Short mmCIF file of C-alpha atoms and ligand atoms in Angstrom, two decimals:
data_model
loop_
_atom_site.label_atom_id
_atom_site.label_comp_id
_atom_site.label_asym_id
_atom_site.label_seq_id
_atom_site.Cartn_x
_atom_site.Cartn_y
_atom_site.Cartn_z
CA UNK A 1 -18.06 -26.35 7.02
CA UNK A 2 -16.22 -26.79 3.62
CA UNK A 3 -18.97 -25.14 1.82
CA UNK A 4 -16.69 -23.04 -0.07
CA UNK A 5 -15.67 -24.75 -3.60
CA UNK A 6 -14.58 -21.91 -5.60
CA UNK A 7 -13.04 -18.89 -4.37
CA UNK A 8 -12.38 -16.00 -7.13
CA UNK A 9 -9.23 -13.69 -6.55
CA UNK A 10 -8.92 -10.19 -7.97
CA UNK A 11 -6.50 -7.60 -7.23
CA UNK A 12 -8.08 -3.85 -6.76
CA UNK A 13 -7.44 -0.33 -6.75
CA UNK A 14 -3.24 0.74 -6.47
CA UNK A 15 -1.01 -1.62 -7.64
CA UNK A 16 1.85 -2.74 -5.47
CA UNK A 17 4.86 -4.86 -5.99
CA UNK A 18 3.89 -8.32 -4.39
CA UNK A 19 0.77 -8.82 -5.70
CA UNK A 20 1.59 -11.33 -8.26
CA UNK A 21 3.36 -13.60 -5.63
CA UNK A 22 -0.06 -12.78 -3.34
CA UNK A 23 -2.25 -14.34 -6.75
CA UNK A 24 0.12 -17.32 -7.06
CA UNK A 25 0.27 -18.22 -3.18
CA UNK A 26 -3.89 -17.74 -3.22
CA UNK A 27 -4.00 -19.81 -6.20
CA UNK A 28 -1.75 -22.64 -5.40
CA UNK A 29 -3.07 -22.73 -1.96
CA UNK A 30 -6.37 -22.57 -3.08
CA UNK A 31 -5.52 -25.68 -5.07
CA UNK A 32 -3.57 -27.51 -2.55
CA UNK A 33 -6.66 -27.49 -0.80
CA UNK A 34 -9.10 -29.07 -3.62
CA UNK A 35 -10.52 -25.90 -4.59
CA UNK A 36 -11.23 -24.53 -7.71
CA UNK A 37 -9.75 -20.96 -8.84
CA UNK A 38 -11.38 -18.66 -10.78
CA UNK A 39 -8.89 -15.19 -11.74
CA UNK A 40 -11.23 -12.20 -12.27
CA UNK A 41 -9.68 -9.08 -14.23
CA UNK A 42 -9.38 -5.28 -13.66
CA UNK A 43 -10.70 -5.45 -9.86
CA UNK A 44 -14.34 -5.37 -9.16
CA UNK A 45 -14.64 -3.94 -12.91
CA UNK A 46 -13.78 -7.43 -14.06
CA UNK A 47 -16.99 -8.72 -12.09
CA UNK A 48 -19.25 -6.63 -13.46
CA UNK A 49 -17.98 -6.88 -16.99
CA UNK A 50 -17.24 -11.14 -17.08
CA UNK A 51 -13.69 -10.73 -17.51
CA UNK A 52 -13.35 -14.20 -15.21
CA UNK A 53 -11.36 -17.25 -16.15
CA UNK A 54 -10.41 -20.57 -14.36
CA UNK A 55 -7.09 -20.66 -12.88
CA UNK A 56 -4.80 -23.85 -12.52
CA UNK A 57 -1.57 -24.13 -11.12
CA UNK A 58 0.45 -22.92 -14.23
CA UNK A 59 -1.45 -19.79 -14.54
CA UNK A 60 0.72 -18.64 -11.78
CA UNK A 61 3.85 -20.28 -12.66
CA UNK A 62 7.06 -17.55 -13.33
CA UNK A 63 5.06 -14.60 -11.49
CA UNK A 64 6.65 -14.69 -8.19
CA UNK A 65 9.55 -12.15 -9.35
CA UNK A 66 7.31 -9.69 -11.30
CA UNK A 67 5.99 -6.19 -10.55
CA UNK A 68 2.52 -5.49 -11.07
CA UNK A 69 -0.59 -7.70 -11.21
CA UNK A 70 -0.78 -10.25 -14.11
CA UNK A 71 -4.62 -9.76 -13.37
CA UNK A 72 -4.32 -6.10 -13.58
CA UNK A 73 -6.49 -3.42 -12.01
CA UNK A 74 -8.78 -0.91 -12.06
CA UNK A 75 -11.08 1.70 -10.44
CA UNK A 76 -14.34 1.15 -10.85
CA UNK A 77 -17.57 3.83 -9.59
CA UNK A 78 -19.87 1.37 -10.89
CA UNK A 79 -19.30 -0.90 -7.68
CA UNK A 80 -19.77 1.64 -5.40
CA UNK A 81 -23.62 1.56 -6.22
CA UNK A 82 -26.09 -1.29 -4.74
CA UNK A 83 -26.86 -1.70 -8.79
CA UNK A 84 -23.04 -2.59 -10.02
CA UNK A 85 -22.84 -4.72 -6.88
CA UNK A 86 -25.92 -6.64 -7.88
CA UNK A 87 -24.40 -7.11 -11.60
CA UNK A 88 -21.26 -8.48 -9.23
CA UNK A 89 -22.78 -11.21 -7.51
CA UNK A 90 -24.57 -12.03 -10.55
CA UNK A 91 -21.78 -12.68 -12.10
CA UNK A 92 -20.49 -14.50 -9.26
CA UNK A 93 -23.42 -16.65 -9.09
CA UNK A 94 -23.06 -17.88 -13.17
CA UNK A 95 -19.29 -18.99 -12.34
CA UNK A 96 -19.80 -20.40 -9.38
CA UNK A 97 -17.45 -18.29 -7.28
CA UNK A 98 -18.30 -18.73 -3.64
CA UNK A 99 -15.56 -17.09 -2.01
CA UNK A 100 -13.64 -13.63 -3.00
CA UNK A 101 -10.55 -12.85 -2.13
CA UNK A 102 -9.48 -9.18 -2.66
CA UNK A 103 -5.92 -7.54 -2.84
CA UNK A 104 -6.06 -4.27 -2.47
CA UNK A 105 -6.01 -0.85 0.04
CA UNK A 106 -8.20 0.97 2.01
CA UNK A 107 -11.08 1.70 -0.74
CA UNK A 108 -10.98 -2.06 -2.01
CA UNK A 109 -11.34 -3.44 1.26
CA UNK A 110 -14.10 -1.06 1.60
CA UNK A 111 -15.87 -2.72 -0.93
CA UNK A 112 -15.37 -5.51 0.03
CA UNK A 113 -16.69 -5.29 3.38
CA UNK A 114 -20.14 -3.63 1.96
CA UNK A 115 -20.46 -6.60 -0.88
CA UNK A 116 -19.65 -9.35 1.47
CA UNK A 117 -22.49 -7.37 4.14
CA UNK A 118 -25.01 -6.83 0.94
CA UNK A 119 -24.63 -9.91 -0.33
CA UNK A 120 -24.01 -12.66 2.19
CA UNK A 121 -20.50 -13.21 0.72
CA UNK A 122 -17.21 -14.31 2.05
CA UNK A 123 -14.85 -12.25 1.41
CA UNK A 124 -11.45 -12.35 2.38
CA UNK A 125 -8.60 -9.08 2.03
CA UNK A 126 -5.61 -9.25 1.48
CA UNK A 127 -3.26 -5.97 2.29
CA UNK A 128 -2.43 -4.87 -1.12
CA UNK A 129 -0.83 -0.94 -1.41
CA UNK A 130 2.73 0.62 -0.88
CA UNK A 131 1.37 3.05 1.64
CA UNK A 132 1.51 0.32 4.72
CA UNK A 133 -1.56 2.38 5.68
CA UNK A 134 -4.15 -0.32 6.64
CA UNK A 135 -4.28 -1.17 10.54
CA UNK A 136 -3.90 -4.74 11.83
CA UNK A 137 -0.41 -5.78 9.92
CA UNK A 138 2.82 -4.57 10.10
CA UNK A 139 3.44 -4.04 6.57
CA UNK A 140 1.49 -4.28 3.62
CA UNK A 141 2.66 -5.86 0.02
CA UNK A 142 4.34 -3.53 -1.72
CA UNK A 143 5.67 -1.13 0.78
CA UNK A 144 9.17 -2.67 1.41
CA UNK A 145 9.64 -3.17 -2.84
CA UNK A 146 8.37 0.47 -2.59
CA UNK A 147 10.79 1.82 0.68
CA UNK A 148 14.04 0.08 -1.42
CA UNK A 149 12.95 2.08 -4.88
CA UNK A 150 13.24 5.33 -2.53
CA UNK A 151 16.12 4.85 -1.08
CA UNK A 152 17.74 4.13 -4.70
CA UNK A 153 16.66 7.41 -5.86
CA UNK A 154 17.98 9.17 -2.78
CA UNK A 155 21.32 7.35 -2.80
CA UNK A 156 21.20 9.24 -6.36
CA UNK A 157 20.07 12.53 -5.31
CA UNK A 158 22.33 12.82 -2.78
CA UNK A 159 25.25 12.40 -4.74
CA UNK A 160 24.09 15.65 -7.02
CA UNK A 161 22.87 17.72 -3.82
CA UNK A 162 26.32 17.77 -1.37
CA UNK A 163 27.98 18.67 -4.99
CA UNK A 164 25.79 21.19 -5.40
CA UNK A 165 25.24 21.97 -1.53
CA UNK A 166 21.68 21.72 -2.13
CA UNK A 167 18.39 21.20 -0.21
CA UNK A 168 16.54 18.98 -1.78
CA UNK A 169 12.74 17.73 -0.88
CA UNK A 170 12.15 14.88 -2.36
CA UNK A 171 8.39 14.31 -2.17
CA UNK A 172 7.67 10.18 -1.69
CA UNK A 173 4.15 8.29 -2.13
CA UNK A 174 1.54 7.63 1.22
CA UNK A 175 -1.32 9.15 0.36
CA UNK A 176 -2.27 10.25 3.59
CA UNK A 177 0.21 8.38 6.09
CA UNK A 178 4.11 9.56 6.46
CA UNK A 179 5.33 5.55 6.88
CA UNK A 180 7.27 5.66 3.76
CA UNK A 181 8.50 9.19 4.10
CA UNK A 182 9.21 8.36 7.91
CA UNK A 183 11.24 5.13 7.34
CA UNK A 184 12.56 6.43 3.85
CA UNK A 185 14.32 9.08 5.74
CA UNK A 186 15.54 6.91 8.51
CA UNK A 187 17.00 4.07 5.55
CA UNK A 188 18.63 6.96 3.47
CA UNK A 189 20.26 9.10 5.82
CA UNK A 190 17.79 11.82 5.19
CA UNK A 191 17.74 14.58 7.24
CA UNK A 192 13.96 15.02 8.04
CA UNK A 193 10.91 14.05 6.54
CA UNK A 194 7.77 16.02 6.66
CA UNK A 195 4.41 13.77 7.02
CA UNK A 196 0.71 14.21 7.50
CA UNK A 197 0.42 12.57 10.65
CA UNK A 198 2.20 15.98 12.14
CA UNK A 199 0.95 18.31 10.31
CA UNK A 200 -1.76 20.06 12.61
CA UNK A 201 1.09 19.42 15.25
CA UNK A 202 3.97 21.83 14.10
CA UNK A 203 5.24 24.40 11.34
CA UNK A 204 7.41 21.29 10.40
CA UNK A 205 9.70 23.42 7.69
CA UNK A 206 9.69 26.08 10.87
CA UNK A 207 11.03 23.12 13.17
CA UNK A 208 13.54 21.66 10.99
CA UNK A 209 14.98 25.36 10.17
CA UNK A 210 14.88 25.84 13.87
CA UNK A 211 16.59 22.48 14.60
CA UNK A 212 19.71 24.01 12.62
CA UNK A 213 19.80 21.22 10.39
CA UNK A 214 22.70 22.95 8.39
CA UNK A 215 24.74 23.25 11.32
CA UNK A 216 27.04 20.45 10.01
CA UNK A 217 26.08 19.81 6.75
CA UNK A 218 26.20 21.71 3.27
CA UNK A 219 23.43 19.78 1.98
CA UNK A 220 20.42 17.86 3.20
CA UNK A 221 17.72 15.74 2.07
CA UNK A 222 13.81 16.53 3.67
CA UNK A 223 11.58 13.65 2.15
CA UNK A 224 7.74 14.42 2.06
CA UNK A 225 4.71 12.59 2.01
CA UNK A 226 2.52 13.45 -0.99
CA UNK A 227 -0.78 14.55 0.74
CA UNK A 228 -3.29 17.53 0.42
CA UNK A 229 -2.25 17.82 4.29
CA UNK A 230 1.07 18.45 3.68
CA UNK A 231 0.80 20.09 0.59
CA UNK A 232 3.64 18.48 -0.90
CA UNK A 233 7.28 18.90 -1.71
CA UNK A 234 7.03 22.13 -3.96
CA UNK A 235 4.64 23.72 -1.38
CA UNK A 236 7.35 22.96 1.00
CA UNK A 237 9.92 24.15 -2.01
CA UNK A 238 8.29 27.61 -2.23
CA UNK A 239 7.95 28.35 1.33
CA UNK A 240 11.75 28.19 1.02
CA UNK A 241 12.09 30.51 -1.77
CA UNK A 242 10.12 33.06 0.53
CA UNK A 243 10.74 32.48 3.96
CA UNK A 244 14.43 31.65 3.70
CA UNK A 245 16.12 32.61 0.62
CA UNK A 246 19.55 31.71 1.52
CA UNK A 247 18.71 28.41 0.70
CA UNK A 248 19.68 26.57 -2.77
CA UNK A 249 16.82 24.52 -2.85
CA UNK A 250 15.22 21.80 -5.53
CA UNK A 251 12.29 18.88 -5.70
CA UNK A 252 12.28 16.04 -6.90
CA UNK A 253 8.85 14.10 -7.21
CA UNK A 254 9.88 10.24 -7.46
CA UNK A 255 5.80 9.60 -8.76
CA UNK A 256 4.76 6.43 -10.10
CA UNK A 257 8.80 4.75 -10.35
CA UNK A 258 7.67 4.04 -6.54
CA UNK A 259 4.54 1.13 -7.85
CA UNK A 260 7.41 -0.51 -10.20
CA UNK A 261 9.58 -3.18 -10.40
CA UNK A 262 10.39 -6.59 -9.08
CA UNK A 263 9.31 -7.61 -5.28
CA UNK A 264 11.91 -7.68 -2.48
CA UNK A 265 12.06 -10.84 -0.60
CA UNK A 266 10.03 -9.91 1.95
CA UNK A 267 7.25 -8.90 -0.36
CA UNK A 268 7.50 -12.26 -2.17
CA UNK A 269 7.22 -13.74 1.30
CA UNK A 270 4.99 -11.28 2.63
CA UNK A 271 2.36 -11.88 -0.13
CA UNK A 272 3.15 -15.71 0.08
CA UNK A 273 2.74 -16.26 3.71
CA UNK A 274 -0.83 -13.85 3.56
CA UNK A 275 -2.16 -15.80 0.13
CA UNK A 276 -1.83 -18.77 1.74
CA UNK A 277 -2.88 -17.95 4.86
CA UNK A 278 -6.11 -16.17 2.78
CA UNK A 279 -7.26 -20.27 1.50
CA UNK A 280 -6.76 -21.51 5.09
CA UNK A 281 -9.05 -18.75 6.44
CA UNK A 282 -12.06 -19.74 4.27
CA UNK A 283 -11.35 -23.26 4.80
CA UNK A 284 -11.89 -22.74 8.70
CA UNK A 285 -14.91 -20.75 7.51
CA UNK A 286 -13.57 -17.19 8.19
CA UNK A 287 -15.40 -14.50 6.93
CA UNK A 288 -15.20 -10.63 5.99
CA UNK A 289 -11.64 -10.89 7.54
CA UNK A 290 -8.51 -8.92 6.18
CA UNK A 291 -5.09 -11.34 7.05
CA UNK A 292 -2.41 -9.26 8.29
CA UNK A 293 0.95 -10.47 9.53
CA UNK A 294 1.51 -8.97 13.23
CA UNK A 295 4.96 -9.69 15.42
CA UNK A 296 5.39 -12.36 12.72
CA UNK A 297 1.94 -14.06 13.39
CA UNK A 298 -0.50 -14.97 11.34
CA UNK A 299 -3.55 -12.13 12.12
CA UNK A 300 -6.91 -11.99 11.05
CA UNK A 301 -8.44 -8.17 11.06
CA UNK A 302 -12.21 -7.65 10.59
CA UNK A 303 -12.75 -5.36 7.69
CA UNK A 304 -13.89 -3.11 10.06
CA UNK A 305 -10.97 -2.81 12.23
CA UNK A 306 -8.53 -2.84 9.60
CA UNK A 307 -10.42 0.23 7.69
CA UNK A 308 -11.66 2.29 10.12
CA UNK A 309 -8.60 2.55 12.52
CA UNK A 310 -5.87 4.89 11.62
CA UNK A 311 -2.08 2.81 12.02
CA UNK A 312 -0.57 4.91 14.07
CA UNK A 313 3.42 6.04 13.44
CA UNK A 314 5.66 4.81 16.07
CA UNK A 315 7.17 8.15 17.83
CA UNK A 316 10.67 6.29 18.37
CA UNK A 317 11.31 6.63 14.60
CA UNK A 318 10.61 9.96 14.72
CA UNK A 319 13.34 10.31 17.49
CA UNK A 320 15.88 8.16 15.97
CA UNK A 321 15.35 10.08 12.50
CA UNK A 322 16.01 13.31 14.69
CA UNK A 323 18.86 12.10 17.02
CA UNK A 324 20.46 10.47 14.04
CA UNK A 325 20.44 13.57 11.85
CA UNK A 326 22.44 15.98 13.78
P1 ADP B 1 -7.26 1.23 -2.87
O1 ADP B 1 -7.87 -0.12 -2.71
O2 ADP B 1 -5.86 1.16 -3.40
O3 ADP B 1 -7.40 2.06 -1.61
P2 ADP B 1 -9.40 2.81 -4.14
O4 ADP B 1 -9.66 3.65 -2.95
O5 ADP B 1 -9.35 3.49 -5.46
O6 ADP B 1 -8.04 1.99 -4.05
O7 ADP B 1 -10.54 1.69 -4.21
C1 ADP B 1 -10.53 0.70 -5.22
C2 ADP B 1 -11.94 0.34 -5.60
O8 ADP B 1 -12.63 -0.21 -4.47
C3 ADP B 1 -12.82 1.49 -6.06
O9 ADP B 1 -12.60 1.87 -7.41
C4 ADP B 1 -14.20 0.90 -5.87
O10 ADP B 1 -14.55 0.04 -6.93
C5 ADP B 1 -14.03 0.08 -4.59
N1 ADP B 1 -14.48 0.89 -3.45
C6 ADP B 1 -13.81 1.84 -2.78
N2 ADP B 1 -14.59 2.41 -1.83
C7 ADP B 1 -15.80 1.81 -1.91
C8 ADP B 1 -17.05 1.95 -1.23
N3 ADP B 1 -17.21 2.85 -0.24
N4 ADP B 1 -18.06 1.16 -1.60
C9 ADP B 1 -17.92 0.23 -2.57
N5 ADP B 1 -16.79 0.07 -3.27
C10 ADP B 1 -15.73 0.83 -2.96
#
């Protein structure tokens, strides 16, 4: 117990709005707790490269609000290889860091679970990405910031398509999981949204013609999930143009606006409750753990769990966003 002195925090792979107030609560908890803090930049890049400096208290202080990651962060191939990893926990080893926590998705908790395995390393992951895709939390930092940006930009588009009595698909950031398109839709008023999760399922455009989603509206809104399963919102677009040419359709790609700007509350709690929770896992002597908020509990998620399982959608939102749409 309490062999842990100095835990090292680096955010990885997507940024996500959040993950500043994630780095403050880790470092001020980490603190709290008579630990020392040492910030590593760029993700695991930073480790192999020495970007690493000591963190106190007011290294953190008026990040709470902000977007991005004052630590920034990066891909990095090298880490994927036993021989960058090694560099890693060299580096590791010369600073003293005895703990990592990582904020990041999918691939950075990867990572992390194969360098804390390799190397005899706790690590501890934080949920970091605006696609809510890892399994074993209810949301992830970022994707509520993220879910509010859409539903700003479709509040606009809307206005232009019923003066226009358009169809517009307006094609919304997941990678490969449909939770912000899904909930997107359901918070804007959409009409439909199109996401991977249903995609060997149904001819979704063929369904929502079907469904007579004009019946009682000019124009309508169809948000899709960027994915090479879906194909995206001008696949979608084109298909239109072809199959059903009465249609006045257009596309809108919201892109990178979705990573941006300044954490909703329940980010900034979110991140705070989850960074803090993240220092009182390693004191207890947790290991190779992701913390995830469940049914507003504190959770921890072995890596493997919270990788390898797909989150599933919940089929009520589907219905609502159907019975709501008529
Ligand atoms: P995200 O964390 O947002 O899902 P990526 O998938 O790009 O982003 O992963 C971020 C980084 O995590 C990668 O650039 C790499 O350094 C590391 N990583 C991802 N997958 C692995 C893996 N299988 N083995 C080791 N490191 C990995």
């Amino acid at each position: 117990m309490g062999i842990v002195k100095c835990v090292g925090i680096l955010t990885s792979g997507g940024d996500a709005p959040g993950m500043n107030a994630a780095i403050r609560a880790v470092t001020r908890a980490a603190i709290y707790n008579g630990l020392q803090v040492k910030g590593i930049y760029r993700g695991y890049k930073g480790l192999i490269t020495d970007e690493i400096v000591e963190f106190k208290s007011q290294n953190v202080s008026n990040i709470i609000q902000l977007g991005g990651t004052i630590l920034k962060t990066a891909r990095c191939k090298e880490f994927t290889t036993p021989e960058g990893r090694k560099v890693a926990y060299e580096a590791m080893q010369r600073h003293g860091i005895d703990a990592l926590v990582v904020i990041g998705g999918d691939g950075s908790l990867t990572g992390a679970r194969i360098f804390a395995q390799e190397h005899n390393v706790p690590c501890i992951g934080l949920p970091g990405t605006i696609d809510n895709d890892l399994y074993g939390t209810d949301t992830t930092i970022g994707y509520d910031t993220a879910l509010n940006t859409i539903l700003d930009a479709v509040d606009k588009i809307r206005d232009t398509a019923t003066s226009h009595d358009r169809l517009f698909f307006v094609e919304v950031m997941g990678r490969d999981a449909g939770f912000l398109a899904l909930n997107g839709a359901i918070a804007s008023g959409a009409e439909a949204a199109i996401i991977p999760e249903f995609n060997t399922e149904v001819d979704q455009l063929e369904e929502l013609i079907k469904s007579g989603f004009r019946k009682s509206k000019n124009s309508s809104i169809v948000l899709v999930a960027e994915s090479e399963l879906t194909g995206g919102a001008m696949h979608y677009a084109e298909r239109v143009k072809n199959e059903h040419p009465q249609y006045d359709v257009r596309v809108t790609i919201l892109g990178h606006v979705q990573r941006g700007g300044s954490p909703t509350a329940h980010d900034r709690i979110l991140a705070s409750r989850l960074g803090a929770a993240a220092i009182d896992a390693i004191m207890e002597d947790q290991r190779n753990v992701m913390i995830g908020i469940e049914n507003d509990e504190i959770v921890y998620v072995p890596f493997s769990k919270a990788i390898k399982n797909d989150k599933p959608i919940k089929r009520e939102l589907v219905n609502v966003l159907r019975t709501l749409s008529i």
